[in-house]
mmCIF file of C-alpha atoms in Angstrom:
data_model
loop_
_atom_site.group_PDB
_atom_site.id
_atom_site.type_symbol
_atom_site.label_atom_id
_atom_site.label_comp_id
_atom_site.label_asym_id
_atom_site.label_seq_id
_atom_site.Cartn_x
_atom_site.Cartn_y
_atom_site.Cartn_z
ATOM 1 C CA MET A 1 -0.028 -0.050 -0.019
ATOM 2 C CA ASN A 2 1.546 3.274 -1.015
ATOM 3 C CA ILE A 3 1.697 6.426 1.171
ATOM 4 C CA LEU A 4 -1.316 8.071 -0.573
ATOM 5 C CA LYS A 5 -3.488 4.964 -0.157
ATOM 6 C CA LYS A 6 -2.461 4.690 3.455
ATOM 7 C CA MET A 7 -3.400 8.446 4.117
ATOM 8 C CA ASN A 8 -6.811 7.869 2.473
ATOM 9 C CA TYR A 9 -7.324 4.681 4.528
ATOM 10 C CA PHE A 10 -6.515 6.424 7.911
ATOM 11 C CA ARG A 11 -8.735 9.243 6.786
ATOM 12 C CA LEU A 12 -11.664 6.852 6.187
ATOM 13 C CA LEU A 13 -11.030 5.157 9.462
ATOM 14 C CA LEU A 14 -11.004 8.454 11.331
ATOM 15 C CA LEU A 15 -14.183 9.483 9.520
ATOM 16 C CA LEU A 16 -15.860 6.226 10.588
ATOM 17 C CA LEU A 17 -14.774 6.779 14.231
ATOM 18 C CA ILE A 18 -16.164 10.325 14.210
ATOM 19 C CA VAL A 19 -19.433 9.139 12.755
ATOM 20 C CA SER A 20 -19.722 6.270 15.180
ATOM 21 C CA TYR A 21 -18.933 8.634 18.047
ATOM 22 C CA SER A 22 -21.622 11.152 16.806
ATOM 23 C CA ASN A 23 -24.077 8.378 16.391
ATOM 24 C CA LEU A 24 -23.469 7.339 19.925
ATOM 25 C CA PHE A 25 -24.573 10.834 21.119
ATOM 26 C CA ALA A 26 -27.359 10.976 18.612
ATOM 27 C CA GLN A 27 -28.960 7.872 20.093
ATOM 28 C CA THR A 28 -32.128 8.611 22.042
ATOM 29 C CA TYR A 29 -33.487 6.793 25.052
ATOM 30 C CA ASP A 30 -35.923 4.120 24.076
ATOM 31 C CA GLY A 31 -37.093 2.987 27.550
ATOM 32 C CA PHE A 32 -37.362 -0.630 28.632
ATOM 33 C CA SER A 33 -38.599 -3.389 26.381
ATOM 34 C CA ASN A 34 -41.320 -5.751 27.642
ATOM 35 C CA GLU A 35 -38.710 -8.385 27.955
ATOM 36 C CA GLU A 36 -36.538 -6.083 30.069
ATOM 37 C CA ILE A 37 -39.420 -5.201 32.229
ATOM 38 C CA GLN A 38 -40.383 -8.899 32.781
ATOM 39 C CA SER A 39 -36.756 -9.542 33.641
ATOM 40 C CA VAL A 40 -36.814 -6.729 36.288
ATOM 41 C CA PHE A 41 -39.850 -8.273 37.949
ATOM 42 C CA LYS A 42 -38.225 -11.723 38.054
ATOM 43 C CA GLN A 43 -35.046 -10.388 39.532
ATOM 44 C CA TRP A 44 -35.893 -7.705 41.962
ATOM 45 C CA ASN A 45 -36.326 -8.261 45.758
ATOM 46 C CA MET A 46 -36.254 -6.160 48.942
ATOM 47 C CA ASP A 47 -32.541 -6.717 49.195
ATOM 48 C CA ASN A 48 -31.365 -5.606 45.666
ATOM 49 C CA TRP A 49 -33.891 -3.087 44.466
ATOM 50 C CA ASP A 50 -31.716 -0.096 45.348
ATOM 51 C CA ASP A 51 -28.289 -1.644 44.617
ATOM 52 C CA GLY A 52 -27.990 0.240 41.350
ATOM 53 C CA GLY A 53 -27.828 -0.678 37.711
ATOM 54 C CA GLU A 54 -30.776 -1.281 35.335
ATOM 55 C CA ILE A 55 -33.132 -3.041 37.868
ATOM 56 C CA SER A 56 -32.822 0.012 40.134
ATOM 57 C CA ARG A 57 -33.274 2.390 37.249
ATOM 58 C CA TYR A 58 -36.537 0.852 36.250
ATOM 59 C CA ILE A 59 -37.769 0.835 39.828
ATOM 60 C CA PHE A 60 -36.767 4.439 40.429
ATOM 61 C CA LEU A 61 -38.777 5.574 37.353
ATOM 62 C CA ASN A 62 -41.889 3.377 38.240
ATOM 63 C CA MET A 63 -42.149 3.341 41.945
ATOM 64 C CA PRO A 64 -45.934 2.881 42.054
ATOM 65 C CA GLU A 65 -45.519 -0.462 40.352
ATOM 66 C CA PHE A 66 -43.690 -1.715 43.394
ATOM 67 C CA TRP A 67 -45.121 0.159 46.454
ATOM 68 C CA THR A 68 -48.276 1.692 47.541
ATOM 69 C CA HIS A 69 -48.357 5.512 46.918
ATOM 70 C CA ALA A 70 -50.383 8.607 47.655
ATOM 71 C CA ILE A 71 -51.084 10.986 44.736
ATOM 72 C CA ILE A 72 -50.005 14.522 45.223
ATOM 73 C CA HIS A 73 -52.356 16.346 42.722
ATOM 74 C CA ARG A 74 -51.456 19.349 40.743
ATOM 75 C CA GLU A 75 -53.825 22.286 40.244
ATOM 76 C CA GLY A 76 -54.279 25.447 38.137
ATOM 77 C CA ASN A 77 -52.227 26.666 35.307
ATOM 78 C CA VAL A 78 -48.835 25.116 34.482
ATOM 79 C CA LYS A 79 -45.852 27.391 35.190
ATOM 80 C CA SER A 80 -44.444 28.165 31.788
ATOM 81 C CA LEU A 81 -40.683 27.377 31.446
ATOM 82 C CA LYS A 82 -39.289 29.015 28.275
ATOM 83 C CA GLU A 83 -36.983 26.680 26.181
ATOM 84 C CA ASP A 84 -33.946 28.895 25.682
ATOM 85 C CA TYR A 85 -31.189 26.294 25.265
ATOM 86 C CA ARG A 86 -27.604 27.718 25.242
ATOM 87 C CA LYS A 87 -24.888 25.937 23.310
ATOM 88 C CA GLU A 88 -22.244 27.484 25.574
ATOM 89 C CA ILE A 89 -23.736 25.572 28.569
ATOM 90 C CA GLU A 90 -23.607 22.285 26.616
ATOM 91 C CA GLU A 91 -19.973 22.992 25.676
ATOM 92 C CA PHE A 92 -18.826 24.105 29.144
ATOM 93 C CA VAL A 93 -15.928 21.919 30.139
ATOM 94 C CA VAL A 94 -16.401 20.111 33.400
ATOM 95 C CA THR A 95 -14.025 18.094 35.535
ATOM 96 C CA SER A 96 -14.889 14.688 37.016
ATOM 97 C CA GLU A 97 -13.400 11.253 37.649
ATOM 98 C CA LEU A 98 -13.905 10.777 33.918
ATOM 99 C CA GLY A 99 -11.578 13.616 33.184
ATOM 100 C CA GLN A 100 -12.278 16.839 31.345
ATOM 101 C CA MET A 101 -15.039 16.969 28.850
ATOM 102 C CA THR A 102 -18.069 19.062 27.913
ATOM 103 C CA LEU A 103 -21.132 19.026 30.179
ATOM 104 C CA GLN A 104 -23.067 17.433 27.305
ATOM 105 C CA ASP A 105 -20.471 14.758 26.786
ATOM 106 C CA TYR A 106 -20.437 13.979 30.553
ATOM 107 C CA VAL A 107 -24.253 13.711 30.815
ATOM 108 C CA LYS A 108 -24.568 11.409 27.775
ATOM 109 C CA THR A 109 -21.597 9.245 28.358
ATOM 110 C CA CYS A 110 -21.890 8.779 32.209
ATOM 111 C CA ASP A 111 -24.104 5.833 32.645
ATOM 112 C CA LYS A 112 -25.149 6.997 36.048
ATOM 113 C CA VAL A 113 -26.952 10.162 34.857
ATOM 114 C CA ASP A 114 -30.700 9.757 34.108
ATOM 115 C CA GLY A 115 -31.674 13.412 33.442
ATOM 116 C CA MET A 116 -30.454 16.995 34.121
ATOM 117 C CA ILE A 117 -32.109 20.438 33.757
ATOM 118 C CA ILE A 118 -30.751 24.008 34.336
ATOM 119 C CA LEU A 119 -33.048 27.000 34.748
ATOM 120 C CA GLN A 120 -32.009 30.552 34.695
ATOM 121 C CA GLY A 121 -35.021 32.259 36.104
ATOM 122 C CA ASP A 122 -37.897 30.703 34.302
ATOM 123 C CA ARG A 123 -35.939 29.790 31.223
ATOM 124 C CA ILE A 124 -34.728 26.285 30.542
ATOM 125 C CA VAL A 125 -31.107 26.848 29.304
ATOM 126 C CA TYR A 126 -30.069 23.244 29.410
ATOM 127 C CA GLU A 127 -31.998 19.934 29.458
ATOM 128 C CA ALA A 128 -31.055 16.341 28.709
ATOM 129 C CA TYR A 129 -32.750 12.994 29.263
ATOM 130 C CA PRO A 130 -30.157 10.407 28.347
ATOM 131 C CA ARG A 131 -31.687 7.448 30.412
ATOM 132 C CA MET A 132 -35.336 8.501 31.111
ATOM 133 C CA PHE A 133 -38.362 10.174 29.312
ATOM 134 C CA SER A 134 -39.105 13.750 30.155
ATOM 135 C CA ASN A 135 -42.530 12.789 31.512
ATOM 136 C CA ASP A 136 -41.115 10.077 33.655
ATOM 137 C CA ARG A 137 -41.652 10.457 37.371
ATOM 138 C CA HIS A 138 -38.302 9.653 38.999
ATOM 139 C CA LEU A 139 -37.787 8.921 42.690
ATOM 140 C CA TYR A 140 -36.210 11.895 44.503
ATOM 141 C CA TRP A 141 -34.691 9.863 47.349
ATOM 142 C CA SER A 142 -33.467 12.240 49.992
ATOM 143 C CA VAL A 143 -34.129 15.413 47.938
ATOM 144 C CA SER A 144 -37.628 14.750 49.307
ATOM 145 C CA LYS A 145 -36.377 15.997 52.763
ATOM 146 C CA VAL A 146 -36.483 19.635 51.913
ATOM 147 C CA PHE A 147 -40.246 19.353 51.397
ATOM 148 C CA ALA A 148 -40.581 18.492 55.027
ATOM 149 C CA SER A 149 -38.472 21.481 56.055
ATOM 150 C CA THR A 150 -40.332 23.824 53.793
ATOM 151 C CA LEU A 151 -43.646 22.805 55.344
ATOM 152 C CA ILE A 152 -42.136 23.374 58.764
ATOM 153 C CA ALA A 153 -41.170 26.843 57.594
ATOM 154 C CA VAL A 154 -44.723 27.526 56.274
ATOM 155 C CA LEU A 155 -46.075 26.665 59.708
ATOM 156 C CA GLU A 156 -43.499 28.850 61.386
ATOM 157 C CA ASP A 157 -44.571 31.860 59.210
ATOM 158 C CA ARG A 158 -48.140 31.182 60.376
ATOM 159 C CA LYS A 159 -47.021 31.064 63.972
ATOM 160 C CA GLN A 160 -48.316 27.511 64.317
ATOM 161 C CA LEU A 161 -45.100 26.265 65.722
ATOM 162 C CA ASP A 162 -41.910 27.453 67.392
ATOM 163 C CA VAL A 163 -38.747 25.596 66.348
ATOM 164 C CA THR A 164 -36.943 26.495 69.530
ATOM 165 C CA LYS A 165 -39.412 24.375 71.582
ATOM 166 C CA PRO A 166 -38.633 20.822 72.363
ATOM 167 C CA ILE A 167 -40.335 18.197 70.198
ATOM 168 C CA GLU A 168 -42.366 16.755 73.004
ATOM 169 C CA HIS A 169 -44.156 20.011 73.270
ATOM 170 C CA TYR A 170 -46.106 19.039 70.123
ATOM 171 C CA LEU A 171 -45.468 15.343 70.200
ATOM 172 C CA PRO A 172 -45.870 14.359 73.867
ATOM 173 C CA GLU A 173 -45.550 10.612 73.056
ATOM 174 C CA LEU A 174 -41.857 11.305 72.651
ATOM 175 C CA LYS A 175 -41.366 12.265 76.319
ATOM 176 C CA GLY A 176 -39.180 9.929 78.163
ATOM 177 C CA SER A 177 -37.327 8.861 74.927
ATOM 178 C CA GLY A 178 -34.097 10.016 73.490
ATOM 179 C CA TRP A 179 -36.109 12.868 71.690
ATOM 180 C CA GLU A 180 -37.074 14.532 74.948
ATOM 181 C CA SER A 181 -35.800 18.153 75.353
ATOM 182 C CA VAL A 182 -34.453 18.137 71.755
ATOM 183 C CA PRO A 183 -35.499 21.532 70.047
ATOM 184 C CA ILE A 184 -37.045 21.153 66.739
ATOM 185 C CA ILE A 185 -34.372 23.321 65.137
ATOM 186 C CA ASP A 186 -31.865 20.629 66.065
ATOM 187 C CA ILE A 187 -33.981 18.051 64.302
ATOM 188 C CA LEU A 188 -34.123 20.328 61.254
ATOM 189 C CA ASP A 189 -30.348 20.690 61.245
ATOM 190 C CA MET A 190 -29.562 17.002 61.505
ATOM 191 C CA ALA A 191 -28.143 17.587 65.108
ATOM 192 C CA SER A 192 -30.663 15.768 67.226
ATOM 193 C CA GLY A 193 -28.032 13.604 68.865
ATOM 194 C CA ILE A 194 -30.431 10.657 68.498
ATOM 195 C CA ASP A 195 -28.822 7.198 68.615
ATOM 196 C CA CYS A 196 -29.913 5.912 65.161
ATOM 197 C CA ARG A 197 -27.219 6.823 62.722
ATOM 198 C CA GLU A 198 -27.701 6.245 59.030
ATOM 199 C CA TRP A 199 -24.153 6.059 57.681
ATOM 200 C CA VAL A 200 -22.715 3.359 59.881
ATOM 201 C CA ASP A 201 -21.540 -0.073 58.890
ATOM 202 C CA GLY A 202 -24.489 -2.295 58.437
ATOM 203 C CA ALA A 203 -27.140 0.338 58.713
ATOM 204 C CA PHE A 204 -28.956 -0.847 55.633
ATOM 205 C CA GLU A 205 -27.970 -4.564 55.856
ATOM 206 C CA ASN A 206 -28.010 -5.605 59.478
ATOM 207 C CA PRO A 207 -31.521 -6.124 61.022
ATOM 208 C CA GLU A 208 -29.993 -5.659 64.443
ATOM 209 C CA THR A 209 -29.302 -2.007 63.693
ATOM 210 C CA CYS A 210 -31.736 0.851 64.560
ATOM 211 C CA TYR A 211 -31.720 2.302 61.234
ATOM 212 C CA TYR A 212 -32.441 -0.917 59.462
ATOM 213 C CA GLN A 213 -35.536 -1.331 61.618
ATOM 214 C CA PHE A 214 -36.699 2.294 60.749
ATOM 215 C CA GLU A 215 -36.502 1.498 56.997
ATOM 216 C CA ALA A 216 -38.197 -1.890 57.526
ATOM 217 C CA ALA A 217 -41.061 -0.333 59.410
ATOM 218 C CA LEU A 218 -41.577 2.046 56.410
ATOM 219 C CA GLY A 219 -41.379 -0.847 53.968
ATOM 220 C CA PHE A 220 -38.052 0.091 52.175
ATOM 221 C CA LEU A 221 -36.246 -2.943 53.794
ATOM 222 C CA LYS A 222 -37.354 -6.570 54.518
ATOM 223 C CA ARG A 223 -39.306 -6.798 57.788
ATOM 224 C CA THR A 224 -38.134 -8.994 60.623
ATOM 225 C CA GLU A 225 -39.631 -10.230 63.820
ATOM 226 C CA LYS A 226 -38.228 -7.149 65.557
ATOM 227 C CA THR A 227 -39.849 -4.652 63.049
ATOM 228 C CA ALA A 228 -42.406 -2.359 64.759
ATOM 229 C CA ASP A 229 -45.880 -2.130 63.345
ATOM 230 C CA ASN A 230 -45.177 1.377 62.153
ATOM 231 C CA ALA A 231 -42.292 3.776 62.126
ATOM 232 C CA PHE A 232 -43.538 6.053 64.835
ATOM 233 C CA GLU A 233 -43.799 3.209 67.285
ATOM 234 C CA HIS A 234 -40.064 2.440 66.433
ATOM 235 C CA ILE A 235 -38.806 6.088 66.869
ATOM 236 C CA LYS A 236 -40.489 6.317 70.272
ATOM 237 C CA THR A 237 -38.006 3.632 71.488
ATOM 238 C CA LEU A 238 -34.863 5.468 70.501
ATOM 239 C CA SER A 239 -32.242 6.709 73.025
ATOM 240 C CA SER A 240 -29.996 9.633 72.908
ATOM 241 C CA ALA A 241 -26.315 9.226 71.892
ATOM 242 C CA LYS A 242 -25.175 12.856 72.704
ATOM 243 C CA THR A 243 -26.427 16.331 73.565
ATOM 244 C CA SER A 244 -28.489 17.730 70.642
ATOM 245 C CA GLY A 245 -27.059 20.909 68.771
ATOM 246 C CA GLU A 246 -23.438 19.874 69.012
ATOM 247 C CA ILE A 247 -22.661 18.005 65.807
ATOM 248 C CA PHE A 248 -24.031 17.297 62.272
ATOM 249 C CA GLU A 249 -24.980 13.600 62.051
ATOM 250 C CA TYR A 250 -27.102 12.773 59.151
ATOM 251 C CA THR A 251 -29.990 10.380 59.823
ATOM 252 C CA SER A 252 -33.408 10.155 58.067
ATOM 253 C CA VAL A 253 -35.345 9.410 61.337
ATOM 254 C CA ASN A 254 -35.063 13.314 61.858
ATOM 255 C CA THR A 255 -37.110 13.952 58.737
ATOM 256 C CA PHE A 256 -39.668 11.367 59.741
ATOM 257 C CA VAL A 257 -40.134 13.044 63.034
ATOM 258 C CA LEU A 258 -40.743 16.427 61.259
ATOM 259 C CA SER A 259 -43.371 14.810 59.010
ATOM 260 C CA CYS A 260 -45.119 13.465 62.237
ATOM 261 C CA LEU A 261 -44.951 16.936 63.584
ATOM 262 C CA ILE A 262 -46.467 18.513 60.494
ATOM 263 C CA GLU A 263 -49.456 15.987 60.587
ATOM 264 C CA ARG A 264 -50.034 16.474 64.162
ATOM 265 C CA ILE A 265 -50.270 20.296 63.845
ATOM 266 C CA THR A 266 -52.293 20.407 60.723
ATOM 267 C CA GLY A 267 -54.462 17.424 61.238
ATOM 268 C CA LEU A 268 -53.915 16.399 57.540
ATOM 269 C CA SER A 269 -51.814 13.657 56.043
ATOM 270 C CA TYR A 270 -48.286 14.502 54.962
ATOM 271 C CA ALA A 271 -49.085 13.954 51.320
ATOM 272 C CA GLU A 272 -52.078 16.286 51.726
ATOM 273 C CA ASN A 273 -49.799 18.930 53.203
ATOM 274 C CA ILE A 274 -47.484 18.806 50.296
ATOM 275 C CA GLU A 275 -50.337 18.988 47.761
ATOM 276 C CA ARG A 276 -51.969 21.994 49.486
ATOM 277 C CA GLU A 277 -48.910 24.064 50.513
ATOM 278 C CA ILE A 278 -46.416 23.242 47.717
ATOM 279 C CA TRP A 279 -47.582 21.203 44.741
ATOM 280 C CA ARG A 280 -50.693 23.238 43.890
ATOM 281 C CA LYS A 281 -48.538 26.383 43.999
ATOM 282 C CA ILE A 282 -45.512 25.574 41.801
ATOM 283 C CA GLY A 283 -47.531 25.366 38.498
ATOM 284 C CA ALA A 284 -46.667 21.637 38.227
ATOM 285 C CA GLU A 285 -47.250 20.016 34.794
ATOM 286 C CA SER A 286 -48.000 16.591 36.455
ATOM 287 C CA ASP A 287 -49.205 15.009 39.700
ATOM 288 C CA ALA A 288 -46.409 13.750 41.960
ATOM 289 C CA PHE A 289 -46.408 10.591 44.192
ATOM 290 C CA ILE A 290 -45.163 9.749 47.576
ATOM 291 C CA THR A 291 -44.499 6.245 48.804
ATOM 292 C CA GLN A 292 -46.670 5.092 51.665
ATOM 293 C CA THR A 293 -46.854 2.047 53.906
ATOM 294 C CA ASN A 294 -50.100 1.434 55.733
ATOM 295 C CA GLY A 295 -50.918 5.191 55.261
ATOM 296 C CA THR A 296 -47.552 6.429 56.525
ATOM 297 C CA SER A 297 -45.513 8.506 54.024
ATOM 298 C CA VAL A 298 -41.848 7.857 53.407
ATOM 299 C CA SER A 299 -41.203 11.599 53.967
ATOM 300 C CA HIS A 300 -37.483 11.290 53.901
ATOM 301 C CA ALA A 301 -37.151 9.548 50.424
ATOM 302 C CA GLY A 302 -40.472 8.752 48.819
ATOM 303 C CA ILE A 303 -41.472 11.535 46.386
ATOM 304 C CA SER A 304 -41.395 11.037 42.670
ATOM 305 C CA SER A 305 -42.166 13.642 39.944
ATOM 306 C CA THR A 306 -40.901 14.852 36.527
ATOM 307 C CA LEU A 307 -37.606 16.619 36.412
ATOM 308 C CA ARG A 308 -39.125 19.841 35.166
ATOM 309 C CA ASP A 309 -41.512 19.861 38.197
ATOM 310 C CA LEU A 310 -38.573 19.351 40.635
ATOM 311 C CA ALA A 311 -36.983 22.491 38.969
ATOM 312 C CA ARG A 312 -40.245 24.232 39.359
ATOM 313 C CA PHE A 313 -40.005 23.651 43.165
ATOM 314 C CA GLY A 314 -36.441 24.980 43.080
ATOM 315 C CA TYR A 315 -37.646 28.124 41.164
ATOM 316 C CA MET A 316 -39.706 29.074 44.171
ATOM 317 C CA PHE A 317 -36.427 29.856 45.994
ATOM 318 C CA LEU A 318 -35.370 32.381 43.439
ATOM 319 C CA THR A 319 -36.232 36.077 43.779
ATOM 320 C CA ASP A 320 -39.193 35.837 41.245
ATOM 321 C CA GLY A 321 -40.396 32.696 42.875
ATOM 322 C CA ARG A 322 -40.399 34.196 46.356
ATOM 323 C CA SER A 323 -42.349 37.319 45.167
ATOM 324 C CA GLY A 324 -45.102 35.532 43.313
ATOM 325 C CA ASP A 325 -48.720 35.270 44.436
ATOM 326 C CA ASN A 326 -48.397 31.543 45.246
ATOM 327 C CA THR A 327 -45.102 31.770 47.110
ATOM 328 C CA PHE A 328 -44.458 29.513 50.027
ATOM 329 C CA VAL A 329 -40.855 30.456 50.509
ATOM 330 C CA SER A 330 -40.930 33.546 52.695
ATOM 331 C CA ASN A 331 -38.017 35.984 53.113
ATOM 332 C CA GLU A 332 -37.650 34.783 56.635
ATOM 333 C CA TYR A 333 -37.257 31.156 55.494
ATOM 334 C CA PHE A 334 -34.946 32.156 52.802
ATOM 335 C CA ASP A 335 -32.759 34.083 55.193
ATOM 336 C CA LYS A 336 -32.723 31.106 57.651
ATOM 337 C CA ILE A 337 -31.284 28.899 54.857
ATOM 338 C CA GLN A 338 -28.570 31.404 53.819
ATOM 339 C CA LYS A 339 -27.637 33.285 56.924
ATOM 340 C CA GLN A 340 -28.827 31.464 60.146
ATOM 341 C CA GLY A 341 -27.117 28.130 59.916
ATOM 342 C CA ARG A 342 -24.616 26.976 62.490
ATOM 343 C CA PRO A 343 -21.186 26.392 61.061
ATOM 344 C CA HIS A 344 -19.923 24.634 64.250
ATOM 345 C CA LEU A 345 -22.125 21.705 63.422
ATOM 346 C CA ILE A 346 -20.081 20.978 60.228
ATOM 347 C CA THR A 347 -16.841 21.842 62.083
ATOM 348 C CA ALA A 348 -17.516 19.294 64.717
ATOM 349 C CA TYR A 349 -18.304 16.676 62.050
ATOM 350 C CA GLY A 350 -15.100 17.448 60.140
ATOM 351 C CA SER A 351 -15.498 20.140 57.529
ATOM 352 C CA GLU A 352 -12.469 18.915 55.706
ATOM 353 C CA ASN A 353 -14.590 15.735 54.884
ATOM 354 C CA TYR A 354 -17.716 17.668 53.877
ATOM 355 C CA THR A 355 -17.219 19.587 50.734
ATOM 356 C CA LEU A 356 -18.772 20.290 47.285
ATOM 357 C CA ASP A 357 -16.298 20.190 44.476
ATOM 358 C CA LYS A 358 -13.390 20.152 47.014
ATOM 359 C CA GLU A 359 -14.762 23.483 48.583
ATOM 360 C CA VAL A 360 -15.539 23.447 52.296
ATOM 361 C CA VAL A 361 -19.291 23.831 53.152
ATOM 362 C CA HIS A 362 -20.197 26.775 55.291
ATOM 363 C CA HIS A 363 -23.097 25.198 57.047
ATOM 364 C CA ASN A 364 -26.072 22.921 56.680
ATOM 365 C CA THR A 365 -29.630 23.816 57.882
ATOM 366 C CA TYR A 366 -33.346 23.105 57.413
ATOM 367 C CA GLN A 367 -32.505 19.711 55.824
ATOM 368 C CA TRP A 368 -30.351 21.427 53.104
ATOM 369 C CA ASP A 369 -27.205 19.495 53.168
ATOM 370 C CA LYS A 370 -24.710 22.140 51.996
ATOM 371 C CA VAL A 371 -24.921 25.868 52.104
ATOM 372 C CA MET A 372 -21.938 27.606 50.503
ATOM 373 C CA GLU A 373 -20.110 30.779 51.554
ATOM 374 C CA ASP A 374 -21.591 32.570 48.474
ATOM 375 C CA GLY A 375 -25.145 31.633 49.441
ATOM 376 C CA ASP A 376 -25.644 28.749 47.054
ATOM 377 C CA PHE A 377 -27.414 25.738 48.643
ATOM 378 C CA TYR A 378 -27.803 22.066 47.746
ATOM 379 C CA LYS A 379 -29.746 18.997 48.625
ATOM 380 C CA GLY A 380 -28.590 15.511 47.465
ATOM 381 C CA GLY A 381 -30.185 12.166 47.381
ATOM 382 C CA PHE A 382 -29.218 8.544 47.405
ATOM 383 C CA SER A 383 -28.014 7.063 44.059
ATOM 384 C CA GLY A 384 -27.295 10.519 42.508
ATOM 385 C CA GLN A 385 -30.266 12.788 42.834
ATOM 386 C CA GLY A 386 -29.824 16.561 43.412
ATOM 387 C CA LEU A 387 -31.242 19.994 43.671
ATOM 388 C CA TYR A 388 -28.828 22.916 43.511
ATOM 389 C CA ILE A 389 -29.926 26.520 43.874
ATOM 390 C CA SER A 390 -27.863 29.659 43.236
ATOM 391 C CA PRO A 391 -30.009 32.700 44.087
ATOM 392 C CA SER A 392 -27.391 35.288 43.216
ATOM 393 C CA ARG A 393 -27.082 33.691 39.828
ATOM 394 C CA ASN A 394 -30.804 33.194 39.321
ATOM 395 C CA LEU A 395 -30.045 29.536 38.762
ATOM 396 C CA VAL A 396 -31.640 26.241 39.546
ATOM 397 C CA ILE A 397 -29.991 22.937 38.601
ATOM 398 C CA ALA A 398 -31.850 19.508 39.153
ATOM 399 C CA PHE A 399 -30.816 16.081 38.209
ATOM 400 C CA PHE A 400 -31.906 12.352 38.537
ATOM 401 C CA GLY A 401 -29.483 9.430 38.543
ATOM 402 C CA THR A 402 -29.071 5.745 39.136
ATOM 403 C CA ALA A 403 -25.892 4.486 40.675
ATOM 404 C CA ASP A 404 -24.151 1.692 38.721
ATOM 405 C CA ASP A 405 -24.122 -1.929 39.964
ATOM 406 C CA LYS A 406 -21.016 -1.192 42.131
ATOM 407 C CA GLY A 407 -22.898 1.641 43.903
ATOM 408 C CA VAL A 408 -20.887 4.489 42.272
ATOM 409 C CA TYR A 409 -22.945 7.716 41.757
ATOM 410 C CA ASN A 410 -22.708 10.362 39.036
ATOM 411 C CA GLU A 411 -20.747 13.590 39.944
ATOM 412 C CA LEU A 412 -23.377 16.105 39.067
ATOM 413 C CA ASP A 413 -23.256 17.573 42.514
ATOM 414 C CA ASP A 414 -19.722 18.760 42.122
ATOM 415 C CA ILE A 415 -20.424 19.581 38.392
ATOM 416 C CA SER A 416 -23.317 21.762 39.458
ATOM 417 C CA ARG A 417 -21.011 23.773 41.648
ATOM 418 C CA GLN A 418 -18.600 24.124 38.627
ATOM 419 C CA VAL A 419 -21.394 25.279 36.384
ATOM 420 C CA SER A 420 -22.713 27.789 38.958
ATOM 421 C CA LYS A 421 -19.245 29.351 39.489
ATOM 422 C CA SER A 422 -18.554 29.642 35.844
ATOM 423 C CA ASN A 423 -18.981 33.006 34.113
ATOM 424 C CA LEU A 424 -21.961 31.636 32.087
ATOM 425 C CA PHE A 425 -24.626 33.158 34.393
ATOM 426 C CA ASP A 426 -23.002 36.569 35.252
#
């Protein structure tokens, strides 16, 4: 083969590679075939459903096929989100464990990303659904928690509760337990000191652990002979590990107590509270769901909705959202998130181990995991869910994910911070 023929051969090979690479990105999500769905139902069980991979992805996208749910109904006009996609956001270079690549390349090639949306104000400037349909209602996991704290803030604004009071003031059944004398604000800030830590070895696998029994009582793990009839009976038995208000220690039992408090004060179910105070007011395009077991909502992890509707919830924390007729985010609540957190809780936990894109978190508060020095705040969820809000940049970033079968998440939390700090939204 002479030199000219060799050059033409390699040019053709390069062209084929480019076309193949482009076709990879051009492929659209086709959902699950009937055969794949039947395979999921044959393989899934209470031990493996959230382990990651395709079984988990199908379940996260179709929770009502596996658990009982309450419907959170939408109402009124849909909040218009103008499609104003910006090429420079797609082409923004992000850094992750996969190396440096454009945001679009990362979202499409990382098999742990299901969907991502970016709003600037009420304009959609980026949107991608590589592994879900746009109208799918995906499980939020722990992003659900900020609905509980937002409802608490609504009740505060109405003077229906005082978060400085101990929890037994409103839930007297907790008197004599480890919850006694714990102020509600410490429960909101994941600093209750309760002896039921979530991120300890065996918490989700060992039936002897307190946290396992909490999830089992809610129906997210397999019940045993020790499992309480309901989650409230379980949390009444808990003891205190340390004085509240000293250290950030993440555990979802805190969120469950908040939801019980909300139900007690309002006399309404948790799902009904979300519907009346939040979902009817965001201009949702679809109803949402929340997982329930025997009428008890999985408040810490059970909400499912479309990605656009999660972004609409986030929009309510921006200036325009807070000033609208249907606002439920008061200036007082907003200031509490940004300015009234307690940095010492994170310091005691170990601030060097609690970062966002390697940047130390300033504080956590009101169930928001990470509030940054510049006022941005973030809530993450198991298996790669997230809601990132930058009020100063008029920015909302929301995403859904499914961990791979090794339990590795996407890195959209760190990438959201990179996008926010870029000059794209100045």
